[in-house]
Short mmCIF file of C-alpha atoms and ligand atoms in Angstrom, two decimals:
data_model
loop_
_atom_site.label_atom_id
_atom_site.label_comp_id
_atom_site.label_asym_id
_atom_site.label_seq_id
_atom_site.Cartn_x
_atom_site.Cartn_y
_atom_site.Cartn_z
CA UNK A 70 85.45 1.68 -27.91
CA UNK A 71 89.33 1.35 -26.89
CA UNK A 72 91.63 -0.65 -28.48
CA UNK A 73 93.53 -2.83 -26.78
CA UNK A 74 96.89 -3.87 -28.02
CA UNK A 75 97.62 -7.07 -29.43
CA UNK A 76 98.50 -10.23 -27.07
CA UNK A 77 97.63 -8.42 -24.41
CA UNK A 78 94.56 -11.01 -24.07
CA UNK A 79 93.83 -14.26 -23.57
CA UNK A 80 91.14 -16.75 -25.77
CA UNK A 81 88.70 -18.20 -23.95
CA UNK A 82 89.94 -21.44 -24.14
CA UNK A 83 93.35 -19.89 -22.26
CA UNK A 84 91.39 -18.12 -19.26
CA UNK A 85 89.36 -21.62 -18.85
CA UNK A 86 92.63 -23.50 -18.64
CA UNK A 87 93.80 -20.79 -16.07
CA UNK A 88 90.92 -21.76 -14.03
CA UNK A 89 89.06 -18.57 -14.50
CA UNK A 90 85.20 -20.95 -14.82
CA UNK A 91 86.63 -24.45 -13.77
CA UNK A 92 84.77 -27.17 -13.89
CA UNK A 93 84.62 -28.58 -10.73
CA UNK A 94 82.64 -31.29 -10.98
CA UNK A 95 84.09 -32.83 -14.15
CA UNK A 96 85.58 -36.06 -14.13
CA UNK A 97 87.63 -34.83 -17.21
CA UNK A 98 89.76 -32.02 -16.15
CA UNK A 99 91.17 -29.88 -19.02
CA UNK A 100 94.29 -30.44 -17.84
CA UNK A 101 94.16 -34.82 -17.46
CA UNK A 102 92.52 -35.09 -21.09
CA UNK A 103 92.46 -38.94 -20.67
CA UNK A 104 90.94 -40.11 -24.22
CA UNK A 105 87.11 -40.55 -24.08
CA UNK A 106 84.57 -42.75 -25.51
CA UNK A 107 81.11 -41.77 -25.23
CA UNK A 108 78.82 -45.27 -25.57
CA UNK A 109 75.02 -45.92 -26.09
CA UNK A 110 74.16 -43.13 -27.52
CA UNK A 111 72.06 -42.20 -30.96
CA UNK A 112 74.61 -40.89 -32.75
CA UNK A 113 74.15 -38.54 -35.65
CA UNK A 114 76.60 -39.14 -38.90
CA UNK A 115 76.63 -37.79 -42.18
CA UNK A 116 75.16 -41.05 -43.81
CA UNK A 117 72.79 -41.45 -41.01
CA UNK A 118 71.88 -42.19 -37.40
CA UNK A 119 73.58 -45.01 -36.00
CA UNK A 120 71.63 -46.36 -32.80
CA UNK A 121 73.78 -47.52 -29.94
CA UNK A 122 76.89 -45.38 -31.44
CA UNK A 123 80.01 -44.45 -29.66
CA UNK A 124 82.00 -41.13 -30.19
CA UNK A 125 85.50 -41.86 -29.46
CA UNK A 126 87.89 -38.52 -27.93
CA UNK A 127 91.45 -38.02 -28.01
CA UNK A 128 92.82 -34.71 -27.24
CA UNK A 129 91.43 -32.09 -29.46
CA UNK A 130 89.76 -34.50 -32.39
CA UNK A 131 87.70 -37.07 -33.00
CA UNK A 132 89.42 -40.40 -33.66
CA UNK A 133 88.64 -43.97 -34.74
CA UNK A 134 90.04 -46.08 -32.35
CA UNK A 135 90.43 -46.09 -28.94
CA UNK A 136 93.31 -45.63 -27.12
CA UNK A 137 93.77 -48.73 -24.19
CA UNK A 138 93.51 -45.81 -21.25
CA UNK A 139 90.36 -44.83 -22.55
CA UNK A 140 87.07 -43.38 -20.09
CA UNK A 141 84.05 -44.74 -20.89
CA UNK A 142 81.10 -42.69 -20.28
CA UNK A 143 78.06 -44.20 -20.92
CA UNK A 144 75.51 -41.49 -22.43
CA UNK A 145 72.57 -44.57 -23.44
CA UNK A 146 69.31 -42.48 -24.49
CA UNK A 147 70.92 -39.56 -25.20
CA UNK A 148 71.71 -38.07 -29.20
CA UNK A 149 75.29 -37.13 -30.01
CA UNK A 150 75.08 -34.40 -33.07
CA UNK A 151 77.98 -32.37 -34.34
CA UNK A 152 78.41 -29.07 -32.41
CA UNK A 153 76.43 -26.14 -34.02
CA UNK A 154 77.68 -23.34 -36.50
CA UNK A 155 76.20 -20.14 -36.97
CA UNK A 156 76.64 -17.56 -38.96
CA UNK A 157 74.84 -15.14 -38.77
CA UNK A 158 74.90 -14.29 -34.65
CA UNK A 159 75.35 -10.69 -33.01
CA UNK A 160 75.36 -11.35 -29.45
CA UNK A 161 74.31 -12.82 -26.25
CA UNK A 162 74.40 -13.08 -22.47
CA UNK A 163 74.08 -9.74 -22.35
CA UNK A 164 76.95 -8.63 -24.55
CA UNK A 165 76.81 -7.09 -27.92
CA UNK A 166 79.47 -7.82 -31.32
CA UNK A 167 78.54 -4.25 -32.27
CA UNK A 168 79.26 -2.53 -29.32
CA UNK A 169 81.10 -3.91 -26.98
CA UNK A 170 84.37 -4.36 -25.12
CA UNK A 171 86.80 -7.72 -25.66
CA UNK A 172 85.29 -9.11 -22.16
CA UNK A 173 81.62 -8.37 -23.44
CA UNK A 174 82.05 -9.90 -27.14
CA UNK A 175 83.86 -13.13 -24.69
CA UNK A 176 80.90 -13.43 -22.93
CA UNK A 177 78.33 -13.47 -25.83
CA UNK A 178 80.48 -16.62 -27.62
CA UNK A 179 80.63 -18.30 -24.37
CA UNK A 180 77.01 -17.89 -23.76
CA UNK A 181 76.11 -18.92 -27.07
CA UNK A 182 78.49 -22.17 -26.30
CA UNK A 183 76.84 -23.10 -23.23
CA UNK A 184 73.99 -23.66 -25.76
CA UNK A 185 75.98 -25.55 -28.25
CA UNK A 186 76.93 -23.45 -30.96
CA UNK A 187 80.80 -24.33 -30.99
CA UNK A 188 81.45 -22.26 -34.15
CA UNK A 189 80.41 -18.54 -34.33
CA UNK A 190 80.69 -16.02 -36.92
CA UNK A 191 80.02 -12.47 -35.27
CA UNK A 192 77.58 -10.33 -36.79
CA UNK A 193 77.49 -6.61 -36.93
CA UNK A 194 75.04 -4.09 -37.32
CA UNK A 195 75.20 -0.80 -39.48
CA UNK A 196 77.58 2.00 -38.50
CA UNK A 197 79.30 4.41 -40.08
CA UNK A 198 82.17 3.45 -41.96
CA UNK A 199 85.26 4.55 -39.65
CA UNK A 200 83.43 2.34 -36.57
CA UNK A 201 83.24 -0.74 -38.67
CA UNK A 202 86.71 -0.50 -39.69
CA UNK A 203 87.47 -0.66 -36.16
CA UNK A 204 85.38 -3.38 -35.09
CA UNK A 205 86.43 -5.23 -37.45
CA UNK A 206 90.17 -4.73 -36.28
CA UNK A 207 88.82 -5.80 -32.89
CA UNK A 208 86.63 -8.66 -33.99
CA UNK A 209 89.85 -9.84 -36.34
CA UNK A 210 92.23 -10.45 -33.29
CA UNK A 211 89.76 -12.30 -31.70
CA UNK A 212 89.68 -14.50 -34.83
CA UNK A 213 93.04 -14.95 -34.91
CA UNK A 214 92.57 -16.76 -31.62
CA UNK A 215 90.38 -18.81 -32.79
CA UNK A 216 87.55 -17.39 -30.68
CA UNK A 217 85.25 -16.65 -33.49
CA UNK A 218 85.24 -18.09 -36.94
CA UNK A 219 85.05 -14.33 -38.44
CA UNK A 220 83.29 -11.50 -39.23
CA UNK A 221 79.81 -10.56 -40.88
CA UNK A 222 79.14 -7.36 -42.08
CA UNK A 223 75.31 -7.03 -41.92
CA UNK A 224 74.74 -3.35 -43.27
CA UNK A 225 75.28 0.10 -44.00
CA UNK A 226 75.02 -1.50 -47.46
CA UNK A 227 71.93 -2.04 -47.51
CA UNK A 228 68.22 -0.78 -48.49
CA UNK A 229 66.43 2.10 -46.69
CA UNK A 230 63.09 0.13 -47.95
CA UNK A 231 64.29 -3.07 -45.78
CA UNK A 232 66.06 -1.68 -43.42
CA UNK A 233 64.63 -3.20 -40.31
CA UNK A 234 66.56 -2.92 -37.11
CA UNK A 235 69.14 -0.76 -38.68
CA UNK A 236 70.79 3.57 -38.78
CA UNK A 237 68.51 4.72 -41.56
CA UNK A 238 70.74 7.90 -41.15
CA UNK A 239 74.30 5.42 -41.63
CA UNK A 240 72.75 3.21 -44.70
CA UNK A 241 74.50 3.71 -48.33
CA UNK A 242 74.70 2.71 -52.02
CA UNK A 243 77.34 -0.64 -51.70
CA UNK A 244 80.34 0.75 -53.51
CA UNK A 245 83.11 -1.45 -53.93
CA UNK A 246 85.67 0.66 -52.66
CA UNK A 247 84.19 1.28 -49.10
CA UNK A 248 83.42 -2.57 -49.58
CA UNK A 249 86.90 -3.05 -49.74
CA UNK A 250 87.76 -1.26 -46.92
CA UNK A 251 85.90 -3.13 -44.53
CA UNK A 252 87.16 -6.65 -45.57
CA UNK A 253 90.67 -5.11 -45.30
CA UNK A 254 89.99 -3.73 -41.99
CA UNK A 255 88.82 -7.43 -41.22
CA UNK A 256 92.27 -8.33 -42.34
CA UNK A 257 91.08 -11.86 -43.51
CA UNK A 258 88.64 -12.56 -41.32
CA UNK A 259 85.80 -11.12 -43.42
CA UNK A 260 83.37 -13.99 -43.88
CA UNK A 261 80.06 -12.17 -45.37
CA UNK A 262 78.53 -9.17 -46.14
CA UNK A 263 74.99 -8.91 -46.33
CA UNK A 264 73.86 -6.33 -48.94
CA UNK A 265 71.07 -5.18 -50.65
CA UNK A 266 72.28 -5.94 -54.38
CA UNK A 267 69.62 -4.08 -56.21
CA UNK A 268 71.06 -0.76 -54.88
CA UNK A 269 73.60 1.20 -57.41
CA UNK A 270 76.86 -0.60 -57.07
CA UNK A 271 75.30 -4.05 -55.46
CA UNK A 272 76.54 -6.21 -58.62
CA UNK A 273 79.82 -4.89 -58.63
CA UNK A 274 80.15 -5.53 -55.25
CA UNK A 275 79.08 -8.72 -54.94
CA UNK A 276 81.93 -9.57 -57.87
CA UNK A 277 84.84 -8.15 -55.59
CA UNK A 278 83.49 -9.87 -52.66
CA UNK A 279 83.47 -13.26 -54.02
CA UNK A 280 86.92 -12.22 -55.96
CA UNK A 281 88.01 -12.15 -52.58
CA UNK A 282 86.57 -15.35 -51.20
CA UNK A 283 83.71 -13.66 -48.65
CA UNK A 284 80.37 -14.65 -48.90
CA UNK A 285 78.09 -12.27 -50.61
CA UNK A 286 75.08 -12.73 -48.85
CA UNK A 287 71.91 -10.78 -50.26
CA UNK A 288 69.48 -9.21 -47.54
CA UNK A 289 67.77 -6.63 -46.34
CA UNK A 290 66.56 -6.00 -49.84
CA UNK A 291 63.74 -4.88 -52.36
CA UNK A 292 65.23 -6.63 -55.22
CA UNK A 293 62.81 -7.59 -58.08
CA UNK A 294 63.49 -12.06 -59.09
CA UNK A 295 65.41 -10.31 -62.10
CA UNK A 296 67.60 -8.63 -59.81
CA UNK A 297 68.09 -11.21 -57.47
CA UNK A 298 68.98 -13.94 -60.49
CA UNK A 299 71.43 -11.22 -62.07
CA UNK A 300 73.04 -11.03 -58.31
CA UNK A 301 73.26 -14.72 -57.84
CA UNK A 302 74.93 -15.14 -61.36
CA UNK A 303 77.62 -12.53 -60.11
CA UNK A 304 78.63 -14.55 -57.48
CA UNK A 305 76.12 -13.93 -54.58
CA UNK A 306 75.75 -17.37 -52.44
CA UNK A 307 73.73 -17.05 -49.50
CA UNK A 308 70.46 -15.17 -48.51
CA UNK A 309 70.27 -13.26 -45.33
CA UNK A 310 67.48 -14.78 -43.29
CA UNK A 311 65.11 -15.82 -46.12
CA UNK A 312 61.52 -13.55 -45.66
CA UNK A 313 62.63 -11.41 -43.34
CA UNK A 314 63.68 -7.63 -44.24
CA UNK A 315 63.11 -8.59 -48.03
CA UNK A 316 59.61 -8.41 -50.09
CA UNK A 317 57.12 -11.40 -50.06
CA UNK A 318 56.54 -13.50 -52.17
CA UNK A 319 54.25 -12.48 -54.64
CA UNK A 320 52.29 -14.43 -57.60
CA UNK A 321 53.50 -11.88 -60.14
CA UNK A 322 55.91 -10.56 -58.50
CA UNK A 323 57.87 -13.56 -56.75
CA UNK A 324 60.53 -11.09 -55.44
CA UNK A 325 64.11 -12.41 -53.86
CA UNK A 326 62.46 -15.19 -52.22
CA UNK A 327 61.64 -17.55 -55.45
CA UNK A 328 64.95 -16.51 -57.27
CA UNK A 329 66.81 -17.94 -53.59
CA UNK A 330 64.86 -20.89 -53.13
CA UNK A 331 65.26 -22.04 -56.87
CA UNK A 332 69.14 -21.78 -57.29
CA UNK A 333 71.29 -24.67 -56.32
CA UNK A 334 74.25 -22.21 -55.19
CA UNK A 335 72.15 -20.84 -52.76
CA UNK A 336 72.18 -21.63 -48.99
CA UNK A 337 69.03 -19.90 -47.20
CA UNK A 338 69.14 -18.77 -43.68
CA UNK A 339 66.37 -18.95 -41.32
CA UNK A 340 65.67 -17.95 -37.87
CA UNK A 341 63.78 -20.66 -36.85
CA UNK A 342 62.56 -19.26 -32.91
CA UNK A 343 58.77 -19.29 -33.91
CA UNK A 344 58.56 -15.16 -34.37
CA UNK A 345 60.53 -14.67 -37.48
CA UNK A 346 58.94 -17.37 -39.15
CA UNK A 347 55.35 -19.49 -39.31
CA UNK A 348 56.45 -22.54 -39.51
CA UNK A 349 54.39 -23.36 -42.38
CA UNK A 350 57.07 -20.74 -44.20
CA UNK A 351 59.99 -22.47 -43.08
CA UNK A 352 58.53 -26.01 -43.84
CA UNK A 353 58.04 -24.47 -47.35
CA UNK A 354 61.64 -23.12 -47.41
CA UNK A 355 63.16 -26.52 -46.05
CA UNK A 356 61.00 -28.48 -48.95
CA UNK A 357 61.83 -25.97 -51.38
CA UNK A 358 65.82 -26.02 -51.16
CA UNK A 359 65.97 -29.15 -49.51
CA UNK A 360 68.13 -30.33 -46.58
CA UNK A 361 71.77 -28.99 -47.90
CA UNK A 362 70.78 -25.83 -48.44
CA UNK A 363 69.34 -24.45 -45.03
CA UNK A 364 71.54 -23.31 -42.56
CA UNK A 365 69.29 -22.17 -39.31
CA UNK A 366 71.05 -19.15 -37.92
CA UNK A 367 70.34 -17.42 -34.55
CA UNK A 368 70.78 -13.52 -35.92
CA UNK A 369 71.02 -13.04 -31.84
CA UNK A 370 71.39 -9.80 -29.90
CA UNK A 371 72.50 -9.28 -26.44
CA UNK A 372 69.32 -10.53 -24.71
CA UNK A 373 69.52 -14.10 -26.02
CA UNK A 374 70.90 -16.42 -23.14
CA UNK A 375 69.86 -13.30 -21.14
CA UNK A 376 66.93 -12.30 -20.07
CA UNK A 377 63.93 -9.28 -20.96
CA UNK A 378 64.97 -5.45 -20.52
CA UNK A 379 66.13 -2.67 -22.51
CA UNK A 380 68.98 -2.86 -25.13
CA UNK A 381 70.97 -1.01 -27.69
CA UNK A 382 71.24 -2.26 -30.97
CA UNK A 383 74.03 -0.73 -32.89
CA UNK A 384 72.78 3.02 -32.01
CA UNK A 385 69.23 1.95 -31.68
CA UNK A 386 67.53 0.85 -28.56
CA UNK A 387 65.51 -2.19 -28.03
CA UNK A 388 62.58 -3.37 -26.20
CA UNK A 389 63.12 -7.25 -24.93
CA UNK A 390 59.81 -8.94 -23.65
CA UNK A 391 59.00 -12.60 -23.67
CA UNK A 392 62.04 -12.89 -25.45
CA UNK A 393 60.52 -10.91 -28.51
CA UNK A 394 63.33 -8.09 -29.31
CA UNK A 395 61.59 -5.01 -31.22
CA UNK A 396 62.99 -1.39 -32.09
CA UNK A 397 61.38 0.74 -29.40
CA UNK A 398 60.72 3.34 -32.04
CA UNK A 399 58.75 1.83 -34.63
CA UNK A 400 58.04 -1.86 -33.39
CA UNK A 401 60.65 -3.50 -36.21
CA UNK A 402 61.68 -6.76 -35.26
CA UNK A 403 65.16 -6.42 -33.67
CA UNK A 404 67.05 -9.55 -33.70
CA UNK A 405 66.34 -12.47 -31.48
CA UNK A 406 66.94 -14.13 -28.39
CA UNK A 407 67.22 -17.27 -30.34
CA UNK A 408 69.84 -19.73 -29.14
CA UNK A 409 71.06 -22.91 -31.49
CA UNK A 410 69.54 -25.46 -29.18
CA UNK A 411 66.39 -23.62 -28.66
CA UNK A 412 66.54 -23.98 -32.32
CA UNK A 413 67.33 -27.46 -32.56
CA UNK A 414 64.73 -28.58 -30.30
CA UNK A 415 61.57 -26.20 -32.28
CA UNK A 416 63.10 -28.36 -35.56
CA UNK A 417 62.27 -31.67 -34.61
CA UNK A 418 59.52 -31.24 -31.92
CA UNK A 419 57.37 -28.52 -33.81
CA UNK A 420 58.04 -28.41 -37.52
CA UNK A 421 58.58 -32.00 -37.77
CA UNK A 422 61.90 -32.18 -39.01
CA UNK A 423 64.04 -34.86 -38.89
CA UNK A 424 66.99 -35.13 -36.70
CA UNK A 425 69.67 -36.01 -39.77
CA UNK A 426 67.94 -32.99 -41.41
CA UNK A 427 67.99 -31.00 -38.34
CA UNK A 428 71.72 -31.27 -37.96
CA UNK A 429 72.70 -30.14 -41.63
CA UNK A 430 71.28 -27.50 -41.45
CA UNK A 431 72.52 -26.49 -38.03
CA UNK A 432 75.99 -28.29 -38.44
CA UNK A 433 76.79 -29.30 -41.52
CA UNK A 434 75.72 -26.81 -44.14
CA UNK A 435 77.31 -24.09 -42.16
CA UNK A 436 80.41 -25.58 -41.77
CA UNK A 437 80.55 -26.56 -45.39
CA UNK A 438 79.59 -22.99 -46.23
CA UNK A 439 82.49 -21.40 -44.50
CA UNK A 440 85.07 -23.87 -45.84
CA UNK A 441 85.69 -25.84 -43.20
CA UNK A 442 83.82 -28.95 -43.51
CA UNK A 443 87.11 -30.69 -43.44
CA UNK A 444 87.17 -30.42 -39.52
CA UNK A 445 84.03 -29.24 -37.87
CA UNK A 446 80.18 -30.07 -38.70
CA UNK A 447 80.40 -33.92 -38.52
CA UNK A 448 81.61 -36.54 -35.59
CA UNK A 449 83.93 -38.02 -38.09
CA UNK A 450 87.11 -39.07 -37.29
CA UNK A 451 90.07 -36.36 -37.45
CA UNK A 452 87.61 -33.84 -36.82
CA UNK A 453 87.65 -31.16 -33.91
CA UNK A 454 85.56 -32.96 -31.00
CA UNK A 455 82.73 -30.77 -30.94
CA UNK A 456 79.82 -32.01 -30.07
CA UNK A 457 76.84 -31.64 -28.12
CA UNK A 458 74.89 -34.25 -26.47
CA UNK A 459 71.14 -34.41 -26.27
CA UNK A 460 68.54 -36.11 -23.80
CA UNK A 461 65.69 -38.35 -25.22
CA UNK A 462 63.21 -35.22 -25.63
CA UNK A 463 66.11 -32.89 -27.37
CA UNK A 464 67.07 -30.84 -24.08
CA UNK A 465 71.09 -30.12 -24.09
CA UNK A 466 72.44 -31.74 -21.68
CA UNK A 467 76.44 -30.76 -23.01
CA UNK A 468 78.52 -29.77 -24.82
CA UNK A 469 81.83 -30.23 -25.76
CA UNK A 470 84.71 -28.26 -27.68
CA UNK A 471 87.76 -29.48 -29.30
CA UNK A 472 87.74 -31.97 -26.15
CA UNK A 473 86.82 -29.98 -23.77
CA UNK A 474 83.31 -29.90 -21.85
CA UNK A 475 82.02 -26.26 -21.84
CA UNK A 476 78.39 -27.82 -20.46
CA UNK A 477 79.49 -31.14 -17.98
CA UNK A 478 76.75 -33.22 -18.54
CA UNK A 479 78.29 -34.59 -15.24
CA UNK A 480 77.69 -38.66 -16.30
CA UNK A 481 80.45 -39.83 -14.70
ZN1 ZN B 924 71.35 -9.86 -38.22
#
C-alpha cells in the first residue's frame, strides 16, 4: 500500500459532479437540483407506512413543504424506505477495505450504493498491527470526506478458537494499549472493534473503547454467558454477526448468544443472505431482541456486486462460487457477497418480516447506533435525502443520496 497525500483526491460525490459516471439519462442533473417531490408511493416512516405518501427533495435534505418550482415524479406502486446503513461491510465490486488502493476502496462504496446502502462503515480484517495503523490512516481521510461513515476494526483481537476467515499467525490477547493505537491511527473515525472479550485483557478493553465513544462490539468469540454478561456490563454494545464465529447455543451452556439476545443495550447483527443463517435462527433472533435491536449487516468482501472467482481476504485467499465465499484452505466461511437490497428483499419475501420491521433494522437501528439518527435512517424532514425506492415485489429500482440519484430509476 502507498500513501497518498492528503487533498490530493477527490470524494465520490466530487468526481460524479465532474462528470466522471454522469447520468445521462436523468431528468435531474446534479448540477439543476430543481426541488423534488416523489408522489404515490408507499412510503415507509418511523410511526408507520403511509400509503399514497410523497417524499418531498430540496437540495441535500428532506423537507416538509414544497417549494412552488417543484418536479413531480410520480413513483405510484413503488415503496420509498430510508437509504440503508451498514456497519459491518468489507468490500465489493471487486475491491477490498483491507487491501486496497483509494480507487479500489471508491469502487466497493459505490458498488455497495448502487444497491442502496447510502451509509457505510468499512470493515477490516486482521493484520498485523503496523498495517492497520495504516489503513486506518487511509480509511480516516476518506472519512473525512464523508465517503465512509468510519472504520471497523474486525480482528487481530480476537480468538484463535473463532477465528474464521482470519491470520491465525496475526491474532492476539486485546491489550488496551495496542487498542489504543489503532483508534488513534483512525484519528476519530474509529467506529467499532470487534473483539473476543473473554481473552486476557478483553474487559479492559472494552472499558477504554467505550471511554472513547467506539463501539465495542463482541465477536469472533468462545466466551462462556458469564463472560459475555461481565463484557456487556463493561460497556460492550453490539454483537458481531450473532451465531456466526461464536459457540452455539447450548441448553447448559447458552454461550454469547443468550447473554446478547437478553440485554436491552445490545444491538445484534445478522447476515441475513440465506448461508450465514437458517432463517428459522434469524426469525428466533428478530423475536428474541425485537425490531430495535437488529441491525442486518452485509459483512461483504470484494466479490459482492461482483461476480464468482478467486479472492484475497486480508492475506488469505478465497474461493467465490454461487456467491458462497469460503477460505480455500479449510472451507471457513469467508464473508459474503451479500448486498443491502439483496437483504432487504430475503426479509420480507422469505422470513416474513415486515416492511416497517425490515427497515429498522436495515435503516434505522444502524443509524441510531452510530449516532446519527438525527439526519440519516428516516425520510423525515431535515434529514439527508437518502433514500431508495422499491418496485411492488421489493426489486431496487433507485436510489438516491443527499439528493442525488446514484441508481436513476429513470420515471421521468
Ligand atoms: Zn466481517
Amino acid at each position: 500500500m502507498t500513501a497518498t497525500p492528503p487533498g490530493a483526491r477527490d470524494s465520490i460525490d466530487q468526481r460524479l459532479r465532474r462528470g466522471a459516471r454522469p447520468a445521462t439519462n436523468s431528468p435531474h442533473p446534479a448540477t439543476d437540483r430543481t426541488p423534488l417531490i416523489l408522489t404515490g408511493a408507499d412510503v415507509v416512516l418511523p410511526t408507520g407506512t403511509v400509503r399514497n405518501g410523497q417524499v418531498i427533495v430540496e437540495g441535500t435534505r428532506i423537507t416538509a413543504t414544497a417549494p412552488e418550482n417543484a418536479h413531480v415524479v410520480d413513483v405510484t406502486g413503488h415503496w420509498l424506505v430510508p437509504g440503508f446503513v451498514d456497519i459491518h461491510n468489507h468490500g465489493g465490486g471487486g475491491a477490498s477495505f483491507t487491501s486496497g488502493t483509494v480507487d479500489d476502496v471508491l469502487t466497493g462504496i459505490r458498488t455497495h450504493r448502487t444497491h442502496g446502502t447510502t451509509t457505510l462503515v468499512a470493515s477490516t480484517v486482521t493484520g498485523d498491527m503496523h498495517f492497520l495503523a495504516q489503513r486506518a490512516g487511509l480509511l480516516s481521510e476518506l472519512a473525512e470526506q464523508g465517503d465512509i461513515a468510519g472504520i471497523h476494526f474486525e480482528g487481530p483481537f480476537i480468538s484463535p478458537c473463532r477465528k474464521g476467515a482470519h491470520s491465525e499467525a496475526l491474532l492476539r490477547d486485546p491489550d488496551p494499549a495496542e487498542v489504543r493505537k489503532l483508534i488513534d491511527a483512525a484519528r476519530g473515525h474509529a467506529v467499532m472493534v470487534t473483539l473476543a472479550t473473554e481473552l486476557p485483557g478483553g474487559v479492559d478493553s472494552v472499558r477504554l473503547l467505550s471511554e472513547h465513544g467506539v463501539i465495542a462490539a463482541i465477536g469472533h468469540t468462545d466466551a462462556t454467558y458469564e463472560q459475555t454478561v461481565e463484557a456487556i456490563d463493561a460497556g460492550a454494545t453490539v454483537a458481531t454477526h450473532l451465531f456466526n464465529a461464536m459457540p452455539a447455543l447450548g441448553h447448559r451452556a447458552p454461550g454469547p448468544i443468550a447473554a446478547l439476545l437478553e440485554d436491552e443495550r445490545v444491538t445484534v447483527e445478522l447476515i441475513n443472505d440465506g448461508t450465514h443463517l437458517h432463517p428459522a435462527a434469524l426469525e428466533l433472533a428478530f423475536r428474541h431482541a425485537g425490531p430495535d435491536r437488529v441491525a442486518f449487516i452485509t459483512d461483504a468482501m470484494d466479490a459482492a456486486g461482483f461476480g464468482d472467482g478467486r479472492y484475497m481476504l486480508g492475506p488469505l485467499e478465497v474461493e467465490v462460487a454461487d456467491g458462497v465465499a469460503r477460505l480455500v484452505e479449510g472451507g471457513s466461511i469467508a464473508g459474503s457477497t451479500l448486498t443491502q437490497d439483496r437483504a432487504f428483499k430475503r426479509a420480507v419475501t422469505i422470513d416474513r418480516l415486515s416492511v416497517e420491521d425490515t427497515v429498522a433494522a436495515l435503516s434505522a437501528n444502524p443509524a441510531r447506533l452510530l449516532g446519527l439518527d438525527d439526519r440519516i435512517g428516516s425520510l423525515e424532514p431535515g434529514k439527508d435525502a437518502d433514500l431508495v425506492l422499491l418496485d411492488a415485489d421489493f426489486g431496487l429500482k433507485g436510489v438516491m443520496r443527499r439528493g442525488e440519484w446514484v441508481v436513476d430509476p429513470q420515471l421521468g
